[in-house]
XYZ file of C-alpha atoms in Angstrom:
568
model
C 0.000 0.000 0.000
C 2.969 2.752 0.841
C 4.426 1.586 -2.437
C 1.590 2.422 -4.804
C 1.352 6.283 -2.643
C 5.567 6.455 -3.258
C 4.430 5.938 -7.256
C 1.639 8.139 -6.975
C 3.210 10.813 -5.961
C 6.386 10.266 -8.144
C 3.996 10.265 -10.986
C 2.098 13.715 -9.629
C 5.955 15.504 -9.534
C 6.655 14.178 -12.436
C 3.487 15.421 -14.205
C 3.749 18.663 -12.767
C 7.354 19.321 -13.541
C 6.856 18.371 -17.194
C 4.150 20.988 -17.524
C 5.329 23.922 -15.204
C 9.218 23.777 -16.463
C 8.574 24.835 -20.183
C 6.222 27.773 -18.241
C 8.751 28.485 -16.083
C 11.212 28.939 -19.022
C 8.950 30.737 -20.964
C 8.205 33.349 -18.275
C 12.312 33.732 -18.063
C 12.494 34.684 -21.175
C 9.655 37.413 -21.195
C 11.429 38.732 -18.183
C 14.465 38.588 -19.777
C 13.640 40.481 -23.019
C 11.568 43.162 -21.193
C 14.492 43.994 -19.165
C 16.416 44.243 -21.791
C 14.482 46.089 -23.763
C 14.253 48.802 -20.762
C 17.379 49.031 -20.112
C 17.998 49.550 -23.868
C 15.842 52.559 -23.683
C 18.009 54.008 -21.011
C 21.102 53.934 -23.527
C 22.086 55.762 -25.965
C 24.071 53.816 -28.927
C 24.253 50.342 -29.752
C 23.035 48.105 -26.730
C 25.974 45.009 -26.083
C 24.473 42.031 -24.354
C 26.513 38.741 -23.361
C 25.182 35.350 -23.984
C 27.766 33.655 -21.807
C 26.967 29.784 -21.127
C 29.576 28.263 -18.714
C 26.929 25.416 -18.233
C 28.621 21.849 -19.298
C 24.872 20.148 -19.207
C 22.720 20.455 -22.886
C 19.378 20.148 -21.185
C 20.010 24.439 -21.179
C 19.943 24.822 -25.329
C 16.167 25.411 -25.617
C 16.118 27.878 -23.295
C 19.651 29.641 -24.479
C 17.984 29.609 -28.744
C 15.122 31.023 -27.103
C 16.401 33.830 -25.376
C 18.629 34.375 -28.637
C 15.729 34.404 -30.662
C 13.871 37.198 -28.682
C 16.767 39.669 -28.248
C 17.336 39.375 -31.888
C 13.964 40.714 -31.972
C 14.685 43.486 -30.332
C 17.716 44.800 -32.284
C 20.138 43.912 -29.432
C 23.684 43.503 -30.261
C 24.721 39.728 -29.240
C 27.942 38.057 -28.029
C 27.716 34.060 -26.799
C 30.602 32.458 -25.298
C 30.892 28.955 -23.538
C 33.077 27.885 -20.878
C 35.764 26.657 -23.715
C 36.144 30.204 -25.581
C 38.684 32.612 -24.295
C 37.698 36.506 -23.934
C 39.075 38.292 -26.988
C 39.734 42.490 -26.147
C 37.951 43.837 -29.513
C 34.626 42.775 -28.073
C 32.045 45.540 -26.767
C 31.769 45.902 -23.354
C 28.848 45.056 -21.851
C 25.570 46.807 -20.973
C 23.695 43.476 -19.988
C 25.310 39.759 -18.919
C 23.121 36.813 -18.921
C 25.024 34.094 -17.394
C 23.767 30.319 -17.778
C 25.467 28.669 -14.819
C 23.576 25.086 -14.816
C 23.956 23.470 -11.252
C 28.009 22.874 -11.786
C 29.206 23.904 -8.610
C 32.785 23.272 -10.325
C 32.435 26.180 -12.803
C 34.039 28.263 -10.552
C 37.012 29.697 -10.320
C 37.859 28.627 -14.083
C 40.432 30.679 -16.269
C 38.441 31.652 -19.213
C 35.312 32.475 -17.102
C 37.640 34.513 -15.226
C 38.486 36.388 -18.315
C 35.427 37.196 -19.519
C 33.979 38.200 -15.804
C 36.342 40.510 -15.425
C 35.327 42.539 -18.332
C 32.224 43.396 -17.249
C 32.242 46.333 -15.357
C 30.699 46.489 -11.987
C 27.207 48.491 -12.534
C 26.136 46.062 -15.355
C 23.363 44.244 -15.099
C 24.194 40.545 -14.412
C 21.110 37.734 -14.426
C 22.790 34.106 -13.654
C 20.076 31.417 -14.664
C 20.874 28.292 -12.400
C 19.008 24.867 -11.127
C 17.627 25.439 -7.744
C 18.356 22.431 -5.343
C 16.326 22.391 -2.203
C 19.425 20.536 -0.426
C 22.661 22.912 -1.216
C 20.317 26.064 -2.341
C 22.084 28.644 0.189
C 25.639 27.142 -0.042
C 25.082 27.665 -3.901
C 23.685 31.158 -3.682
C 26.147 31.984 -1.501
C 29.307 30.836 -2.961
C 27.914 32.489 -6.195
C 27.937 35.700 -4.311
C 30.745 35.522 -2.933
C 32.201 34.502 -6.181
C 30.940 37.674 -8.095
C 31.898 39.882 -5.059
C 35.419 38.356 -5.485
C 35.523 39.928 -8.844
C 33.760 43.329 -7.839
C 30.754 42.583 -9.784
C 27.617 44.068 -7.545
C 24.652 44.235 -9.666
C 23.783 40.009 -9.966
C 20.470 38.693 -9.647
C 20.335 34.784 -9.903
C 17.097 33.429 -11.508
C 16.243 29.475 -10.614
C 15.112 27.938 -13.659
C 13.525 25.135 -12.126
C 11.510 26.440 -9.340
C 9.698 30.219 -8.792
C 12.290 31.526 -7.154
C 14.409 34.576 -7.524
C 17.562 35.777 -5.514
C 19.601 39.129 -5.135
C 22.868 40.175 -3.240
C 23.628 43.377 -0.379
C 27.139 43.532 0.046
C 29.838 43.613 2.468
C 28.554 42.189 4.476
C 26.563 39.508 1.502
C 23.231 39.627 2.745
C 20.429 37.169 0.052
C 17.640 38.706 -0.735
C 15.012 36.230 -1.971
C 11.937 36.899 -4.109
C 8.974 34.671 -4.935
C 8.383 36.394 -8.275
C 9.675 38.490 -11.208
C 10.545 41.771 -9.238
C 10.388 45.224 -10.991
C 13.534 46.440 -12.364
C 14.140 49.526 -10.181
C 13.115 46.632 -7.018
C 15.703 44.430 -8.675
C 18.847 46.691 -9.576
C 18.363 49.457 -6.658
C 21.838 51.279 -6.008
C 24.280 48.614 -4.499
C 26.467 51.179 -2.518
C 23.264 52.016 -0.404
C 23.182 48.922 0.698
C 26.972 48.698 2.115
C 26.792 48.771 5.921
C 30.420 50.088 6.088
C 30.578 52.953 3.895
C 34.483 54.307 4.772
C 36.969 54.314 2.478
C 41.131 54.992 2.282
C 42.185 57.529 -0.417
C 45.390 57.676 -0.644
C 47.392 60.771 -2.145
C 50.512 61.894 -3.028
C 51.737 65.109 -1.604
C 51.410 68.437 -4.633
C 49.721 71.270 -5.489
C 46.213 70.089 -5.691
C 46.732 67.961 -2.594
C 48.338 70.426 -0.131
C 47.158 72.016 2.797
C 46.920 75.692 2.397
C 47.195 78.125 5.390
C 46.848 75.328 7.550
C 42.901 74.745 7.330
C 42.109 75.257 3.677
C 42.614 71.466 1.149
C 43.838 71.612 -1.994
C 41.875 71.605 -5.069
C 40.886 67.893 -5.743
C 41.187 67.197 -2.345
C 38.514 69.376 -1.652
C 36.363 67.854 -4.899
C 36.855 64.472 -3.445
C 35.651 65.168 -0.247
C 32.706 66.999 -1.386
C 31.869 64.460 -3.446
C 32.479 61.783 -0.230
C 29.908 64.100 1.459
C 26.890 64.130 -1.210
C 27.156 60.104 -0.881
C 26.983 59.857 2.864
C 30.717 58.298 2.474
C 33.824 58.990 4.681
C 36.955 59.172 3.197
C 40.629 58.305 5.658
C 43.355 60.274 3.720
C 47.009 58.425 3.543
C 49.458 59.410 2.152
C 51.242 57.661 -0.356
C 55.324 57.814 -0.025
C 57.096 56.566 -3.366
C 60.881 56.178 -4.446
C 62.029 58.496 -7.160
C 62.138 55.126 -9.589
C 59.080 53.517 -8.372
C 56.633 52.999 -10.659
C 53.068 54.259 -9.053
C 51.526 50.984 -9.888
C 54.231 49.269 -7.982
C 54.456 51.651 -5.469
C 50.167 51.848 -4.566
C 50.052 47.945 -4.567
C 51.696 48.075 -1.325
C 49.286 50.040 0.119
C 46.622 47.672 0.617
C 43.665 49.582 2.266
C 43.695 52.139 -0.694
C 40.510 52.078 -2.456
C 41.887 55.138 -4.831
C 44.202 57.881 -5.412
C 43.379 61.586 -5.106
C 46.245 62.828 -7.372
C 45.275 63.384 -10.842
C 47.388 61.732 -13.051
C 48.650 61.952 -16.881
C 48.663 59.038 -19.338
C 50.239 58.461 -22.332
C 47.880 55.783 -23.696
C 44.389 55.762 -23.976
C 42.534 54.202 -20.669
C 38.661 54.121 -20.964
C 38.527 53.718 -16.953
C 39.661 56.880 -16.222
C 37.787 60.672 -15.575
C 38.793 63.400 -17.434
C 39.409 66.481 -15.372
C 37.663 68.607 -17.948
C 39.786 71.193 -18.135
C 43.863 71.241 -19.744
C 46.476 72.203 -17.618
C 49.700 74.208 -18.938
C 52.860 73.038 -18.278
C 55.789 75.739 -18.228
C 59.192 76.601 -16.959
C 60.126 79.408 -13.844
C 63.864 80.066 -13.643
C 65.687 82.537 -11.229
C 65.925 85.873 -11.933
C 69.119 87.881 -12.904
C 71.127 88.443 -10.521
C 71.105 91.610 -8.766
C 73.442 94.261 -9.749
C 76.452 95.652 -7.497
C 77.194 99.250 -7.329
C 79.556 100.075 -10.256
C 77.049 98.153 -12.379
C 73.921 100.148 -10.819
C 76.143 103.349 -11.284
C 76.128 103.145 -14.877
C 72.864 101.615 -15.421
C 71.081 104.912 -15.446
C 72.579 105.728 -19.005
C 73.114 104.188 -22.114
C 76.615 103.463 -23.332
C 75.999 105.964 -26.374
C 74.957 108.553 -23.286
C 78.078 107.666 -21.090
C 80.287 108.006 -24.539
C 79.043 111.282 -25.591
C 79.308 112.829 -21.683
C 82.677 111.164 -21.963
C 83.289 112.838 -25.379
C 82.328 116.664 -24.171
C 84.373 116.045 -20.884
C 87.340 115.300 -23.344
C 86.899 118.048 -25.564
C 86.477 120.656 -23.001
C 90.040 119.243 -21.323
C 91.689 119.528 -24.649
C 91.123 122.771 -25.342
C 91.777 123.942 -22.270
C 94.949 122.118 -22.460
C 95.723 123.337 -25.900
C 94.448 127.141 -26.422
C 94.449 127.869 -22.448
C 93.515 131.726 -23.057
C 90.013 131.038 -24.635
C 88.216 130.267 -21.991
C 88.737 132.320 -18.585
C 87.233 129.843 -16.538
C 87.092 126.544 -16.056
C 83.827 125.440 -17.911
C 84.062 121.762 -16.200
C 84.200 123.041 -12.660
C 81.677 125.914 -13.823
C 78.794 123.460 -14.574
C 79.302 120.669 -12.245
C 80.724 122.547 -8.986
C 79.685 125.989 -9.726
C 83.505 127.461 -9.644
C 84.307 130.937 -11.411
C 87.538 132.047 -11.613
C 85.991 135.614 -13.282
C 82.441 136.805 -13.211
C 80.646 135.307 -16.629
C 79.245 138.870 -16.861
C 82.898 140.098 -17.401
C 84.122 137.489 -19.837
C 83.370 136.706 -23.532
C 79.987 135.944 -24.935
C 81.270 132.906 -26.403
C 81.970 131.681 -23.256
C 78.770 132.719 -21.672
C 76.587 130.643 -24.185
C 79.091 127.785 -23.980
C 78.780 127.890 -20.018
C 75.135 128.280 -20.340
C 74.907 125.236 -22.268
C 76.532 123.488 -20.151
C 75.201 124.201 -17.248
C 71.736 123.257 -18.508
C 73.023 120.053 -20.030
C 74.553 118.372 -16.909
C 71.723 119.415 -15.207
C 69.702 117.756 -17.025
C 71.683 115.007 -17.212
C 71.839 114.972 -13.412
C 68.150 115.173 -12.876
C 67.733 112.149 -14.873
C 70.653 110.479 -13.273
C 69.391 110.972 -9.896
C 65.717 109.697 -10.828
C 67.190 106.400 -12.615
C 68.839 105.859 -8.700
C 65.819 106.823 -6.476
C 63.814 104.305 -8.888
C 66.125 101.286 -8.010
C 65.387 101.461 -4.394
C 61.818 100.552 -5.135
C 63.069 97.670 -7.414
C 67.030 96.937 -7.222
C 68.108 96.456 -10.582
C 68.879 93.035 -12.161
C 70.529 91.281 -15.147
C 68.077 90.799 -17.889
C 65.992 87.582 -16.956
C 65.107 84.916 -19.350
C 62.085 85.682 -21.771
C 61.984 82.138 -23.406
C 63.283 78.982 -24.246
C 65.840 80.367 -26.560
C 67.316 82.394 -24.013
C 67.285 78.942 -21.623
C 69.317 77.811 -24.513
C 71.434 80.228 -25.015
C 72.274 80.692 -21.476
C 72.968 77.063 -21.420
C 70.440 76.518 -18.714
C 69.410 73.370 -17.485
C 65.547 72.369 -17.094
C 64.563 70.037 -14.701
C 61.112 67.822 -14.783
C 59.289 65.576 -12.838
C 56.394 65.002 -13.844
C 56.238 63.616 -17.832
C 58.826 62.122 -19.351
C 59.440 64.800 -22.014
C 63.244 64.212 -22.798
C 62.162 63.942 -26.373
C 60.449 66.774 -26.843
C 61.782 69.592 -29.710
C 61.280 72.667 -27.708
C 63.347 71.051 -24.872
C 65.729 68.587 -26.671
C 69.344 68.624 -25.051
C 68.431 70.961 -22.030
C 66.266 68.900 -19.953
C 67.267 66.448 -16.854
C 64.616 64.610 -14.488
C 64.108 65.971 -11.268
C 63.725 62.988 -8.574
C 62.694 65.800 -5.544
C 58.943 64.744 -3.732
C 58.669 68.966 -3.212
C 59.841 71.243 -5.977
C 60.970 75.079 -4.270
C 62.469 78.172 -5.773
C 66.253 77.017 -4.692
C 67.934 78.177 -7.921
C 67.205 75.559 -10.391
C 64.757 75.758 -13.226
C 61.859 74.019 -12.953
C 59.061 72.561 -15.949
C 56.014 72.224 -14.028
C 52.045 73.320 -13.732
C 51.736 77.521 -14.261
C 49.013 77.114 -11.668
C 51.479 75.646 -9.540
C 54.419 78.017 -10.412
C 52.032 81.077 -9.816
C 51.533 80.744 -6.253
C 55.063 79.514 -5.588
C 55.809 82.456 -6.856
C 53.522 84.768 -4.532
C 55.650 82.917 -1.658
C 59.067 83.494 -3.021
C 58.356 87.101 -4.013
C 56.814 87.906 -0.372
C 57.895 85.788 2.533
C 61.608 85.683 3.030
C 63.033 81.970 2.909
C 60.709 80.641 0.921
C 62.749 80.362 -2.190
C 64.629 82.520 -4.495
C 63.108 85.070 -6.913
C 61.717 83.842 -10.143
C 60.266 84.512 -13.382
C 57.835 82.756 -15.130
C 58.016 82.438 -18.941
C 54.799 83.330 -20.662
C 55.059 80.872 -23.353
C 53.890 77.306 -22.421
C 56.041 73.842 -23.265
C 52.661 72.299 -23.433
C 49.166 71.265 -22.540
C 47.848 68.029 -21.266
C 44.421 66.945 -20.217
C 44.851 65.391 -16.289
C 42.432 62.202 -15.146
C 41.592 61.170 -12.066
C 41.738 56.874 -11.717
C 39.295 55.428 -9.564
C 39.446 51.916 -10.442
C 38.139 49.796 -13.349
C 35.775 48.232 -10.914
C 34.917 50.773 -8.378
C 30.958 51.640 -8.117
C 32.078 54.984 -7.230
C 33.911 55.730 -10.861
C 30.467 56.697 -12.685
C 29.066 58.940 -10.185
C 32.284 60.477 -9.539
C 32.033 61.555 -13.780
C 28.979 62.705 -12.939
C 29.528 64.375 -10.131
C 32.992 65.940 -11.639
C 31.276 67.397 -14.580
C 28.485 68.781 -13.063
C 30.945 70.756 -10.467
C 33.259 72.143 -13.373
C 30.358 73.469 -15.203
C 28.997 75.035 -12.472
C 32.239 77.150 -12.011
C 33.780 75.589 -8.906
C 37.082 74.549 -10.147
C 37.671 78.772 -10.311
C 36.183 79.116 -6.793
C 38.308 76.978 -5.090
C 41.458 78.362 -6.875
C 40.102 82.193 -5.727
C 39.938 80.548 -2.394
C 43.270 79.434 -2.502
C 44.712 82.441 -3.719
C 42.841 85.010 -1.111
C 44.254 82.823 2.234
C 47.549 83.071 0.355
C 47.623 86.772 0.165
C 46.004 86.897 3.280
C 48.601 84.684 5.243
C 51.210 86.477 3.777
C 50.040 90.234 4.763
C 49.587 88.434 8.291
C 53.572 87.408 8.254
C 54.588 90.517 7.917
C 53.598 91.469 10.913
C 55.167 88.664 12.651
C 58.668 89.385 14.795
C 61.567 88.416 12.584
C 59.185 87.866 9.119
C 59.921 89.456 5.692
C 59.282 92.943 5.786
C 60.847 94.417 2.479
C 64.479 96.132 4.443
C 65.619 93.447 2.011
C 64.859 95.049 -1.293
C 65.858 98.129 -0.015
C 69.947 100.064 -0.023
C 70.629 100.731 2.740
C 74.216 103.308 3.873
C 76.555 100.225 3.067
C 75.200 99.638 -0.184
C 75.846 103.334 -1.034
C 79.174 103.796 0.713
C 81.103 103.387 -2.069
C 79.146 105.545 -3.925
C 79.523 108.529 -1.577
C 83.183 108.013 -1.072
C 83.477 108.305 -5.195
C 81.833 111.384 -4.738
C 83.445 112.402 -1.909
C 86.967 112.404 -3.655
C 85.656 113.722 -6.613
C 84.493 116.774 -4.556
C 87.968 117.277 -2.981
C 89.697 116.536 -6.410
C 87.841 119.477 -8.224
C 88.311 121.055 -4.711
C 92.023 120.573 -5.117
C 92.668 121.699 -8.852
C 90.873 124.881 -8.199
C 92.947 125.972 -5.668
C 95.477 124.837 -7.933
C 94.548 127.240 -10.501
C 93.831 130.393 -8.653
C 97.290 129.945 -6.884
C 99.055 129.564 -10.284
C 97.060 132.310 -11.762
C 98.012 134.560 -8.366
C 101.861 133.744 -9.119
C 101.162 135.019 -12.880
C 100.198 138.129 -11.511
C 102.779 138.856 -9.124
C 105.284 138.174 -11.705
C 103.694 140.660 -14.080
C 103.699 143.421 -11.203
């Protein structure tokens, strides 16, 4: 009697399974093509779904031509794969994945499944179509989640294709989420970072101008975008910095930080990555070198004049001595001592009127001439004068002046060819040397240098740029924080706050800087000023040139005394 119930309900299963399995299939595949065909609608382009059946069984080929056939329908661009074909790079990346796992609990972990897994990117919608068995359901499930978490793949939803049953993943910690139906696709593929209980992560950066700490309370300018962007999510970032060897590569040298989710530091590539962010915006890469040294005395005494001017005051200052050395009676007095001392042997009214329009003239001249003079010297104690300071390149060149970078490897570059030598320093600093780096960079360095005394030497900054590259930040192929960030990053440069943080930065510059002055002991411009002992030598020159014309007039009023007396 127990035997014929054992049959009868054998019988009933069977029955029932033959009928409800093709149903259950067939409902799948609805599903499947309506989701599809919404998330189509949310794209823009040609929509890539995977076909990829790592299943060894054949009892899934009915249900794998049918779902074929109905995306086909639908104009959906179609990739199939089994567990024997290897991923090949040229194919489309994903915008749907629809995974055909079977019951193998041995697929895992396999090398070409591997390959094509990790090619999907993390935010793509991933539907694994399994065997449900009542006995290892939740190991199943949850080695399968585990498995996908493993490879930083968050939106999976596994679909039993032999029961009415439905199953999703919350992450870190993997929570299942079961459903009993076919769930909406907003209930299905809700945001996965919501759901992580433990929402801190480590940024790491490397110490620069858009990482730095201004006036001790203000962060530099993708700092600050970072963790503004950490803020709008409900995240919290841990900065770390990130200390490197000169000849460390940054791969090499991140990898042993192990908590690092991302860098900060925007970085420069030479090769085309599609899972970086562009920064939006170029930056300009240029030299500062030190200014001319400034001048010492002799130099800044004839600076005021031209050589031509110096040569012709030279030339009248000759003439004048000639003639009174060779035709002594033309000229009563003195004309020299006349216009520059104001010495008269005989009252002009008295003497010739040659003479008078000749001492006249000259008189006015070195006037003149001493007016400007005197201006040209009062003007350097605002400014002390300099050598001529490098313009451009060419003068670099010419000058034989070596540039040092850090940054990109530019040793082959034309402008730069035969000049340029890598600079291995974490900080750069106005020390002397010249320096390739960002103008954004160089401009505030140079506010320092120019204002608060041991910063850094003086420098100039040449106006012509050695070129322009577009920056990107790197947040990780995988990282469900990548696309928002894009988002997030555009929205913030269009809306102008790139410039406000940079007018930030450069107002607590200025402002720290007028506040240093008034510190004991800080810069306070004496330095740019000459002072008695820069101008001793200049008085002294003076000095004896007073007491030499001093000197030859009494010379010559003795001499023409004894002429007298010898006539009486």
């Amino acid at each position: 009697m127990l035997s014929r119930k054992i049959v009868l309900v054998s019988l009933i299963l069977s029955f029932y399974c033959v009928h409800t399995l093709p149903n259950r299939q067939a409902g799948i595949v609805d599903y499947l093509a309506h989701m599809a065909a919404a998330l189509q609608k949310q794209h823009f382009g040609v929509f890539n779904c995977w076909l990829l059946q790592f299943s060894n069984g054949t009892n899934l080929s009915p249900l794998l031509n049918s779902i074929v056939q109905r995306l086909s329908n639908e104009h959906i661009s179609l990739v199939q794969a089994d567990h024997s074909g290897r991923h090949i790079p040229t194919h489309q990346e994903p915008n749907m994945v629809i995974f055909l796992w079977g019951n193998e609990q041995q697929m895992l972990d396999q090398f070409y499944i591997n390959q094509w897994l990790w090619e999907i990117p993390s935010d793509c919608r991933t539907i694994v179509l399994f065997e449900l068995d009542a006995s290892g359901a939740s190991s199943l499930l949850r080695q399968i989640g585990e498995y996908f978490e493993s490879l930083m793949l968050y939106y999976v939803a596994c679909v039993a294709i032999n029961k009415n049953a439905l199953f999703s993943f919350h992450y870190q910690p993997l929570r299942i989420v079961s459903y009993s139906s076919f769930p909406d696709l907003s209930e299905l593929f809700f945001d996965r970072l919501q759901t992580i209980q433990d929402k801190q992560f480590a940024a790491g950066y490397m110490k620069g101008h858009y990482t730095a700490m201004y006036c001790g309370q203000m962060y530099g300018e993708d700092t600050a975008l970072f963790l503004l962007f950490a803020e709008r999510l409900g995240l919290t970032l841990h900065l770390q910095e990130v200390l490197c060897d000169g000849f460390e590569s940054l791969v090499s040298c991140v990898a042993r930080y192990k908590d690092i989710s991302f860098l900060l530091n925007r970085l420069h590539f030479t090769q085309y990555n599609k899972h970086v962010i562009s920064a939006s915006s170029m930056e300009q890469f240029t030299i500062a070198t030190p200014k001319g040294r400034l001048l010492n005395v002799w130099e800044i005494l004839l600076k005021p004049f031209h050589h031509s001017a110096w040569g012709l005051i030279l030339g009248i200052l000759v003439t004048l001595q000639l003639i009174h050395q060779l035709k002594p009676t033309l000229f009563s007095n003195n004309l020299l001592a006349l216009a520059l001392f104001g010495f008269e042997k005989q009252q002009l009214r008295l003497t010739k009127r040659v003479e008078k329009a000749t001492a006249f003239a000259l008189i006015v001249l070195f006037f003149q001439l001493k007016c400007a003079y005197e201006a040209k010297l009062v003007s350097y104690l605002a400014e002390p004068p300099r050598l001529p300071d490098a313009a451009s390149i060419v003068d670099l060149r010419e000058r034989n002046i070596t540039v040092h970078s850090r940054k990109i490897n530019i040793m082959e570059d034309d402008k730069l060819n035969g000049i340029v030598e890598f600079y291995d320093g974490v900080h750069f600093k106005f020390d002397g040397i010249t320096l390739l780096e960002n103008r954004v960079a160089l401009v505030l360095e140079k506010l320092f240098a120019d204002s608060v005394e041991g910063h850094g030497m003086l420098y100039t900054i040449l106006p012509e740029n050695v070129y322009e590259t577009l920056p990107f930040y790197a947040l990780g192929a995988k990282s469900l924080l990548r696309r928002r960030f894009q988002t997030f990053q555009q929205h913030v440069f269009e809306a102008g706050m790139q410039q406000h943080l940079r007018q930030k930065q450069a107002s607590c510059l200025i402002w720290y800087i007028v506040k240093s002055k008034k510190i004991p002991g800080a810069f306070d411009g004496s330095s740019a000023v000459i002072r008695f002992d820069h101008l001793k030598p200049l008085m002294l020159f003076f000095l004896g040139q007073w007491v030499l014309e001093v000197m030859v007039f009494m010379i010559e009023m003795l001499v023409e005394r004894y002429k007298r007396s010898r006539r009486v």
